[in-house]
Tab-separated table of C-alpha atoms and ligand atoms in Angstrom:
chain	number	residue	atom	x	y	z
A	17	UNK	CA	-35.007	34.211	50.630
A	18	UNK	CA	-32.153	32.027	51.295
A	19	UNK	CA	-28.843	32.959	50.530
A	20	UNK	CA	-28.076	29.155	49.588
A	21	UNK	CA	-30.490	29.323	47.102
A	22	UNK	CA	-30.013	32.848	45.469
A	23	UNK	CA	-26.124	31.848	45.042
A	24	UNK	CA	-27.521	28.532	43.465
A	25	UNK	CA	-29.150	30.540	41.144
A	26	UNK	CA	-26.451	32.289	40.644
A	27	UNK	CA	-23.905	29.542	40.387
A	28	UNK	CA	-26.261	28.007	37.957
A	29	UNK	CA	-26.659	30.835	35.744
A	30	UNK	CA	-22.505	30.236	34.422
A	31	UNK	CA	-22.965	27.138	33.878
A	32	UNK	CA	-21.868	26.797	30.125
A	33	UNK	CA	-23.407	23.366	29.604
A	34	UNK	CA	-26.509	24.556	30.405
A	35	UNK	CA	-26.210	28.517	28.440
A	36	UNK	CA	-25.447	26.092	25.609
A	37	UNK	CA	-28.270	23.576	25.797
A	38	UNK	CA	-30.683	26.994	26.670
A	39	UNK	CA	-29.771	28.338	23.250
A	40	UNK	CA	-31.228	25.578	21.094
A	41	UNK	CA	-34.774	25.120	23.140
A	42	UNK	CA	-35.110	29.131	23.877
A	43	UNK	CA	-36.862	30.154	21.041
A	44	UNK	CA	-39.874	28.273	21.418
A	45	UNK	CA	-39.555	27.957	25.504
A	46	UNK	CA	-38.606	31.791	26.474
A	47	UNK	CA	-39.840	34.186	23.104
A	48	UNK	CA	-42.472	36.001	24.511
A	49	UNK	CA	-42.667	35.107	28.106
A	50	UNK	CA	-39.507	36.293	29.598
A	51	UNK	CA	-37.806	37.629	26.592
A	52	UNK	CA	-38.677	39.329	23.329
A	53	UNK	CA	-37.458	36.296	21.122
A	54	UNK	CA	-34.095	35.320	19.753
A	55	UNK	CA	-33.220	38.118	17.750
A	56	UNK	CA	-34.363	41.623	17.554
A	57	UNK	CA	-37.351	41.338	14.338
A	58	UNK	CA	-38.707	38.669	16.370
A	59	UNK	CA	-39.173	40.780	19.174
A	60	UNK	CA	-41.418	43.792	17.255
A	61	UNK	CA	-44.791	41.973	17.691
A	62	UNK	CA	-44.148	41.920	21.476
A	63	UNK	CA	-43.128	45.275	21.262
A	64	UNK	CA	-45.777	46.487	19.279
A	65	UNK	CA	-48.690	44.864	21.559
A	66	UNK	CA	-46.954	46.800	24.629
A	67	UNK	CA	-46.755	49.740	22.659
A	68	UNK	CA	-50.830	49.503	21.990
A	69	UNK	CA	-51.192	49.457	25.754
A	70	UNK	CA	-49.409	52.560	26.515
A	71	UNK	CA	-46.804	50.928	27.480
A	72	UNK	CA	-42.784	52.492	26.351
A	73	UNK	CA	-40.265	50.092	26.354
A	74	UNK	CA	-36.631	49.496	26.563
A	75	UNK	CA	-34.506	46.864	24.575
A	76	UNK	CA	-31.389	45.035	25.374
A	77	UNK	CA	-29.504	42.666	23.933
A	78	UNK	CA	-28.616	39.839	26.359
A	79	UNK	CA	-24.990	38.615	25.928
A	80	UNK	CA	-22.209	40.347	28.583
A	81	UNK	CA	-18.743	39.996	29.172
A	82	UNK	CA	-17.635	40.090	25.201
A	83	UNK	CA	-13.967	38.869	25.058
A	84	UNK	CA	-13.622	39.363	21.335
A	85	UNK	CA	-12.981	42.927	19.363
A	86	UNK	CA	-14.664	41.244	16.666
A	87	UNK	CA	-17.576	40.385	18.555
A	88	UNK	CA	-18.124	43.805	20.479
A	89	UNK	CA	-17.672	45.510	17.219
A	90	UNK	CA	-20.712	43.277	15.805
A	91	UNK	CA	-22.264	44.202	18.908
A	92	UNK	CA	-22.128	47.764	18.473
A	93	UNK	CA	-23.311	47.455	14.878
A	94	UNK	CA	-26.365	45.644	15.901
A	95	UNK	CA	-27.346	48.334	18.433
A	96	UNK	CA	-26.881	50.821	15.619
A	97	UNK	CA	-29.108	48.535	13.203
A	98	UNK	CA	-31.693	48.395	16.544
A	99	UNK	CA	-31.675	52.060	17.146
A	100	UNK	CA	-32.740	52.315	13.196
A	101	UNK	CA	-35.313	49.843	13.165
A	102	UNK	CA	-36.964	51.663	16.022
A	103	UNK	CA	-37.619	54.656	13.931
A	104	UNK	CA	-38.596	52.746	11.080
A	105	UNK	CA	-41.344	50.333	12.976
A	106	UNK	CA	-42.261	53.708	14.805
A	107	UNK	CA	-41.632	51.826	18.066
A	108	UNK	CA	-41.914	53.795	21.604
A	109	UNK	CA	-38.740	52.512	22.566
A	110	UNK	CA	-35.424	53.432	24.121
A	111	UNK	CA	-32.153	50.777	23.815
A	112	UNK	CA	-30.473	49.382	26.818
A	113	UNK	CA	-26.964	47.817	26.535
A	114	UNK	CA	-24.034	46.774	28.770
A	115	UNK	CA	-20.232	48.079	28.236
A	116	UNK	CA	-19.663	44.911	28.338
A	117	UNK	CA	-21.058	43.656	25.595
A	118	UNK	CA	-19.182	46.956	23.423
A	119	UNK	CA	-15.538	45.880	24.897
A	120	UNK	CA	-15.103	47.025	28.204
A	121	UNK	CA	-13.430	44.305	29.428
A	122	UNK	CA	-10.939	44.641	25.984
A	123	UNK	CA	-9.970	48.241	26.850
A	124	UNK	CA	-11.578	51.571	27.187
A	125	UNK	CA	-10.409	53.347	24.058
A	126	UNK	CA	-12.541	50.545	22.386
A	127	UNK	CA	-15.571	50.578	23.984
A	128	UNK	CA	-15.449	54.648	23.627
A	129	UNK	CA	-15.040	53.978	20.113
A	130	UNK	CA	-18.091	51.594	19.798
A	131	UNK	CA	-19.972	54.103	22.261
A	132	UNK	CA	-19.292	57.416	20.021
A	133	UNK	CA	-20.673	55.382	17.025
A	134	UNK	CA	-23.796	53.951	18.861
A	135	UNK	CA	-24.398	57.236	20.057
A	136	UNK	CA	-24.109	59.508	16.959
A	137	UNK	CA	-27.092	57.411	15.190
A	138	UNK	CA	-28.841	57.659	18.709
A	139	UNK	CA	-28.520	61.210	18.338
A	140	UNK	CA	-29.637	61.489	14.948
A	141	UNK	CA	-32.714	59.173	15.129
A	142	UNK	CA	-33.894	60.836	18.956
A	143	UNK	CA	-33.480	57.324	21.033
A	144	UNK	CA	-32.546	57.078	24.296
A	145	UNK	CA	-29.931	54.792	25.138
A	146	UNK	CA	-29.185	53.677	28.741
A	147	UNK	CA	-25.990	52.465	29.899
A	148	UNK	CA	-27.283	49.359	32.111
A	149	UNK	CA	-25.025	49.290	35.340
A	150	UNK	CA	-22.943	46.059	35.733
A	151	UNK	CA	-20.889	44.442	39.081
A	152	UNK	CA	-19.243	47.200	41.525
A	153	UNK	CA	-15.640	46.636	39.439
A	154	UNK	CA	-16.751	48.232	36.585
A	155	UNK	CA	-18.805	50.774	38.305
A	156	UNK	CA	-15.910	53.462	38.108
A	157	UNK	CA	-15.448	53.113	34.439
A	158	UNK	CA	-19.405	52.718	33.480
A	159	UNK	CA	-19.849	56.185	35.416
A	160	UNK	CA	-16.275	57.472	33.876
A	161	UNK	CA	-17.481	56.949	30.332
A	162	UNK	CA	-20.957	58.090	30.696
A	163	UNK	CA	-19.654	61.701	31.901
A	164	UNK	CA	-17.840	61.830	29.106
A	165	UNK	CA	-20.457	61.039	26.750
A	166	UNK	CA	-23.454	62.939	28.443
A	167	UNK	CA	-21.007	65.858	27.765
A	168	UNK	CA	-21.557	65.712	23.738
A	169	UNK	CA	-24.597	63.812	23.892
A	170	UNK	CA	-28.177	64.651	24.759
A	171	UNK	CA	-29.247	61.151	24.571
A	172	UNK	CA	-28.050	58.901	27.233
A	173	UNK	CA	-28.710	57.708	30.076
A	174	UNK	CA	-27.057	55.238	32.889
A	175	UNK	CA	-28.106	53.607	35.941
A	176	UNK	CA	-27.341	53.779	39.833
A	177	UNK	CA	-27.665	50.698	42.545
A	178	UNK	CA	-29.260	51.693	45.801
A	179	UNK	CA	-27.454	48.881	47.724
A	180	UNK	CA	-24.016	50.330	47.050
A	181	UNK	CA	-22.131	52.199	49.541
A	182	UNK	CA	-21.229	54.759	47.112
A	183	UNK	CA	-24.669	55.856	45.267
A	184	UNK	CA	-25.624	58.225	47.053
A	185	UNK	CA	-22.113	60.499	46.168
A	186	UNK	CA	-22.153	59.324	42.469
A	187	UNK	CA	-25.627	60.964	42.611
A	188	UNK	CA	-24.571	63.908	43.764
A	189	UNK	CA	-21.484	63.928	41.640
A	190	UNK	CA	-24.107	63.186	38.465
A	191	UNK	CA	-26.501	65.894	39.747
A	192	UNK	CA	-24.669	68.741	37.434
A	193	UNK	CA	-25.157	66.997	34.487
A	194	UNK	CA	-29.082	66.549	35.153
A	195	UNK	CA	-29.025	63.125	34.024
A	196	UNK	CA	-31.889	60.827	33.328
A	197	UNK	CA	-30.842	57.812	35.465
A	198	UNK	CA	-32.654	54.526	35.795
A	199	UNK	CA	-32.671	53.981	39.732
A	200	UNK	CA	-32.425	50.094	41.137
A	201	UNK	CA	-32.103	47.859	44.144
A	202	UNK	CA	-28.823	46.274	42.461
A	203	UNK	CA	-28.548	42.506	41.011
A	204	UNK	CA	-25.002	41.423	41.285
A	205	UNK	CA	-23.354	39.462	44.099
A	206	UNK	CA	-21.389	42.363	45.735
A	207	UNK	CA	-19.257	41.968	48.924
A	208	UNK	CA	-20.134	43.988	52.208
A	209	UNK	CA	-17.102	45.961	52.219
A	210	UNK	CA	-19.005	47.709	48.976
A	211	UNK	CA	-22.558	46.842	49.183
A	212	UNK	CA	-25.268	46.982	52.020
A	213	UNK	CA	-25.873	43.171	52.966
A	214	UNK	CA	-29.335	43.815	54.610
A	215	UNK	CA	-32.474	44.129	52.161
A	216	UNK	CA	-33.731	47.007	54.854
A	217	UNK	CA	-30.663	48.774	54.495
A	218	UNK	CA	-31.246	48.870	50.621
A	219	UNK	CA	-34.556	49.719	50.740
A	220	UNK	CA	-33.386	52.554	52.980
A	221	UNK	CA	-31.064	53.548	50.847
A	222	UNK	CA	-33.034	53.261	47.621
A	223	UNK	CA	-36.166	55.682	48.928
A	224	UNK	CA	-33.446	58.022	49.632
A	225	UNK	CA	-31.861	58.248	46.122
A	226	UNK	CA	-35.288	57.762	44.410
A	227	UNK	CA	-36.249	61.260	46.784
A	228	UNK	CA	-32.873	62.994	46.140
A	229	UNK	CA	-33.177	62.866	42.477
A	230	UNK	CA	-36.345	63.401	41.659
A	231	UNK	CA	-36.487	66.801	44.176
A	232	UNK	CA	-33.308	67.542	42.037
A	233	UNK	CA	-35.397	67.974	39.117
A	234	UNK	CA	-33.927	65.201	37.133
A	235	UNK	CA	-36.002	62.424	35.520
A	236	UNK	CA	-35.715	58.906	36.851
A	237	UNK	CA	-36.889	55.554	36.463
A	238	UNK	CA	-37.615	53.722	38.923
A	239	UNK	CA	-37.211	50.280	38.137
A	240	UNK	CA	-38.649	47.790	40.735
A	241	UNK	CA	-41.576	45.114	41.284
A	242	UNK	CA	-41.610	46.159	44.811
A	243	UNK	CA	-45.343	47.493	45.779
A	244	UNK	CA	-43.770	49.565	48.861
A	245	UNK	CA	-40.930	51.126	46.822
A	246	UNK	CA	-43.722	51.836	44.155
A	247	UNK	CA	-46.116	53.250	46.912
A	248	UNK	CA	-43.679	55.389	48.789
A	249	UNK	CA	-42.478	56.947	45.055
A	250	UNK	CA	-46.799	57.927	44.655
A	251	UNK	CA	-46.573	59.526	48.343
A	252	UNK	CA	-43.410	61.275	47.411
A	253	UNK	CA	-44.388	62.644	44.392
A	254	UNK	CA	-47.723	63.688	45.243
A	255	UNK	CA	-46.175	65.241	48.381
A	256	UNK	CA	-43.691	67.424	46.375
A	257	UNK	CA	-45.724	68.147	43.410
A	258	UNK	CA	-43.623	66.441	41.169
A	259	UNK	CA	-45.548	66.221	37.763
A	260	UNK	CA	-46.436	62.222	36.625
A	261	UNK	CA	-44.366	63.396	33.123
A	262	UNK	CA	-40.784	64.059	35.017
A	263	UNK	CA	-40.671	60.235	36.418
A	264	UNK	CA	-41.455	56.811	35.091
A	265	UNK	CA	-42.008	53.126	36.572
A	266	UNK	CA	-39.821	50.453	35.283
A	267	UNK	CA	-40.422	46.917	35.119
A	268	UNK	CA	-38.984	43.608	33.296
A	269	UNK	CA	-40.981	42.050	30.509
A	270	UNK	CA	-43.062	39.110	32.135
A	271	UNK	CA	-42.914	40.283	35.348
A	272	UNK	CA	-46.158	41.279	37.288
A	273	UNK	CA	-47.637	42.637	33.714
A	274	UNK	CA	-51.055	43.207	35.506
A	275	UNK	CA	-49.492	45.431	37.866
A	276	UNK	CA	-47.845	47.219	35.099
A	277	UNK	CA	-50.995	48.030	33.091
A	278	UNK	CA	-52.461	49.372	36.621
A	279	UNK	CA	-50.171	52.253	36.602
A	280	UNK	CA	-50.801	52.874	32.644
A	281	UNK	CA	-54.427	53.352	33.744
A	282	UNK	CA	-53.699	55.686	37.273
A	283	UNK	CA	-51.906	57.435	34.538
A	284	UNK	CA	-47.941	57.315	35.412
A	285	UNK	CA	-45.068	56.294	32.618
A	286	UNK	CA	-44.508	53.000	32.460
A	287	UNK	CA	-41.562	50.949	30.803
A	288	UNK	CA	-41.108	47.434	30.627
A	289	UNK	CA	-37.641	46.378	29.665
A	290	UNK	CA	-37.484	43.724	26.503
A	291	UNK	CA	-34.319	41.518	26.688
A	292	UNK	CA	-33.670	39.537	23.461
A	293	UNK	CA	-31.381	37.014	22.494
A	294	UNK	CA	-30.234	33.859	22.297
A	295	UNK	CA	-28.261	34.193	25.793
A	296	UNK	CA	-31.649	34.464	28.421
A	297	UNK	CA	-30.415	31.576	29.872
A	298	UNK	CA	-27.925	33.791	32.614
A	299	UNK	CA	-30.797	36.267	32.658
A	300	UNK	CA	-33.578	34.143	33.362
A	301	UNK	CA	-31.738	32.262	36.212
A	302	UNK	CA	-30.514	35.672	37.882
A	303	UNK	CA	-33.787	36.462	38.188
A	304	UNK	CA	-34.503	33.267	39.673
A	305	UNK	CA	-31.776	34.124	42.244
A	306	UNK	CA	-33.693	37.552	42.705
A	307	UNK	CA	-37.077	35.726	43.320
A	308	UNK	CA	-37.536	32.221	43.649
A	309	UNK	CA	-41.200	32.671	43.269
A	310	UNK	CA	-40.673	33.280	39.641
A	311	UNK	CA	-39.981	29.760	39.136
A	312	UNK	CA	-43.682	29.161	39.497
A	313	UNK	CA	-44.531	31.938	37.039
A	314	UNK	CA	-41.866	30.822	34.821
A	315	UNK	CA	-43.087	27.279	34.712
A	316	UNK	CA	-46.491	28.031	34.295
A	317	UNK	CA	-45.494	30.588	31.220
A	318	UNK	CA	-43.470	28.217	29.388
A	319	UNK	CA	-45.821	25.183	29.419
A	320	UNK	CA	-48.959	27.684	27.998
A	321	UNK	CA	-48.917	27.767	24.198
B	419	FAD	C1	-36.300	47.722	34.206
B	419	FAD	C2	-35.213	47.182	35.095
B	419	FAD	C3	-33.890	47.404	34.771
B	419	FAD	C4	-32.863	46.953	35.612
B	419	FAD	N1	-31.562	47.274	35.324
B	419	FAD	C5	-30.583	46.900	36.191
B	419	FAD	C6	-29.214	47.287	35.994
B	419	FAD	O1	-28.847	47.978	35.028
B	419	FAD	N2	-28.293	46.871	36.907
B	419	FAD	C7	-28.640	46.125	38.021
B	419	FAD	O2	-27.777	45.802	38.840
B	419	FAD	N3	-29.913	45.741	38.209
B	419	FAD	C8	-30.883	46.097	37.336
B	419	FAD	N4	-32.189	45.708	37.575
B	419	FAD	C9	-32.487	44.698	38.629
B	419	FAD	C10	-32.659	45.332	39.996
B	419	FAD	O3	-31.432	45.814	40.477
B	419	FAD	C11	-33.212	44.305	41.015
B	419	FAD	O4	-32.289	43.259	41.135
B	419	FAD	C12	-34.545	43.706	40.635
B	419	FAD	O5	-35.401	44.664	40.066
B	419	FAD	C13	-35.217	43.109	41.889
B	419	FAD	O6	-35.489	44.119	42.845
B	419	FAD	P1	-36.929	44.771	43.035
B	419	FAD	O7	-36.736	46.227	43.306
B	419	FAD	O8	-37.765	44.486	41.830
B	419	FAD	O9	-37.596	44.119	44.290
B	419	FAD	P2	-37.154	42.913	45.275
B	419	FAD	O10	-36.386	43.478	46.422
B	419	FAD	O11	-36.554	41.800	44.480
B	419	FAD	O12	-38.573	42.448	45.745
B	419	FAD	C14	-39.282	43.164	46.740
B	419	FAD	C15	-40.719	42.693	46.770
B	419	FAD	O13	-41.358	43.017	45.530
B	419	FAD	C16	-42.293	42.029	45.201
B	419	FAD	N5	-41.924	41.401	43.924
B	419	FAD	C17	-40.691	41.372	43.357
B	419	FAD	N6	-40.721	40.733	42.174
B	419	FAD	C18	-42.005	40.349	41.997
B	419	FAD	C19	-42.670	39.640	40.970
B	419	FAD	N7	-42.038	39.209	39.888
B	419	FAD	N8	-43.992	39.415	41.117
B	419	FAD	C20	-44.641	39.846	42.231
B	419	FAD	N9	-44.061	40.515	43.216
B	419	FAD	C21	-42.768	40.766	43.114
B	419	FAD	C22	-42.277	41.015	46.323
B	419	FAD	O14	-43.241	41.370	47.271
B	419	FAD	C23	-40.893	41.193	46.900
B	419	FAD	O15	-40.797	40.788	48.225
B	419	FAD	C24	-33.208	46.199	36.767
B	419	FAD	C25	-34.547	45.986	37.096
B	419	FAD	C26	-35.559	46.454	36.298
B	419	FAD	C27	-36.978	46.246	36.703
């Protein structure tokens, strides 16, 4: 893809004007094609229907980059409210969230605050939550405060980027903890002094964390659309013996759905992240940046009824 139009993507998805304009048409435009809905009830029936597939899923709350205490604390209280609501609707369904969203960008001793809280009803109720990973500066600190979590905490999870120079040592430095880590390509617009600039090199890269971990013994998720990513993981696995229960696919709600009901019925673990919100606006066009093909899809989803 061109690199003028992934950036215009990306240029596109801050512009405020257009966030703004996004969150009065996206409920009836977005809710149910790219994202759960607007809020989190609004999202169940979505889940539910996955959930009657045999599909699990995983559900974040789009809205990054929280400047306000007041807001991250509302943040954290609504994850707390998700996590419950889960149990109670007997959904199959873990909680994604960004540090973000919980402060990080206020200071550290807040979002550790907000963390401990969101994690000690995680614990309680038995639902995974996974730390999603954000741009290279706040790799440090997402890794940082997930040690020190996963230390007191049985329930959490975080996520690596295979086109970063340093994955492959945070994976080692992870392995003692035997994490469950959600394994990606990377999304953010990183600089070649950090990240690998050529897809190949990623791809590289990304077979050779996905192999690492799982003949560590530690459960991943692989989270891609890519057929030769998902293809080398089945030759990998049946290779090594790795049992179908220590691994699961990942994939983003809307995205090649037929695909992801194919490898419900070969039998693997399958789990389709939910974003909800009134913020899809910077999500949707990031994955627009990702692949412009989606624009076709995406078109031809929001003019169906
Ligand atoms: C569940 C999930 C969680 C994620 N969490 C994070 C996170 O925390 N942090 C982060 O940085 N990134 C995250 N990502 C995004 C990820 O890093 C990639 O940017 C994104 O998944 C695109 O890479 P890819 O592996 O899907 O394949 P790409 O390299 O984008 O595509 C490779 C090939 O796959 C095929 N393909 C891709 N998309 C489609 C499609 N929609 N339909 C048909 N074919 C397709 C095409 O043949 C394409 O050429 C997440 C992705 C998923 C699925």
């Amino acid at each position: 893809m061109s690199v003028i139009t992934r950036d215009l993507f990306l240029y596109l998805s801050n512009n405020k004007t257009l966030n703004r304009a996004a969150q009065n048409w996206g409920a009836t435009i977005a809710s149910g094609k790219i994202v759960g809905g607007m809020d989190f009830p609004s999202s169940i029936k979505f889940i539910k229907e996955l959930n009657n597939e045999g599909l699990s899923v995983t559900v974040d709350h789009l809205g990054e980059f929280v400047r306000s205490e007041t807001v991250a604390k509302e943040r954290t209280e609504e994850c707390i409210q998700t996590i419950e609501t889960i149990v109670a609707q007997q959904l199959d369904s873990h909680v994604s969230l960004k540090l973000t969203s919980l402060g990080l960008d206020i200071s550290k001793d807040l979002v550790y605050e907000n963390m401990m809280k969101i994690m000690e009803s995680a614990e309680k109720n038995k639902v995974m939550v996974t730390i999603d990973m954000e741009d290279e500066q706040r790799c440090q600190d997402t890794l940082s405060i997930f040690k020190d979590l996963k230390k007191d905490y049985h329930y959490i999870s975080t996520v690596l980027q295979a086109y970063l120079y340093r994955t492959e040592k945070d994976l080692d430095e992870l392995n003692s903890y035997q994490p469950f880590l959600r394994l990606v390509k990377g999304a953010y617009k990183e600089s070649p002094k950090v990240a690998f600039p050529e897809k190949e090199d990623v791809d590289n890269n990304y077979k050779k964390i996905i192999k690492k971990h799982l003949l560590n013994g530690n459960y991943a998720g692989i989270a891609t659309h890519d057929d030769a990513i998902i293809e080398y993981t089945k030759r990998l696995v049946a290779e090594y013996n790795i049992p179908k229960h220590s691994f699961e696919f990942q994939m983003l709600y809307g995205m090649r759905s037929t695909t992801q009901r194919e490898l419900v019925k070969e039998g693997y673990n399958m789990r389709v992240y939910v974003p909800y919100g009134r913020d899809w606006y910077g999500y949707f066009m990031r994955r627009l940046a990702e692949r412009p093909a989606n624009i076709a899809f995406a078109l031809k989803g929001m003019t169906k009824k």
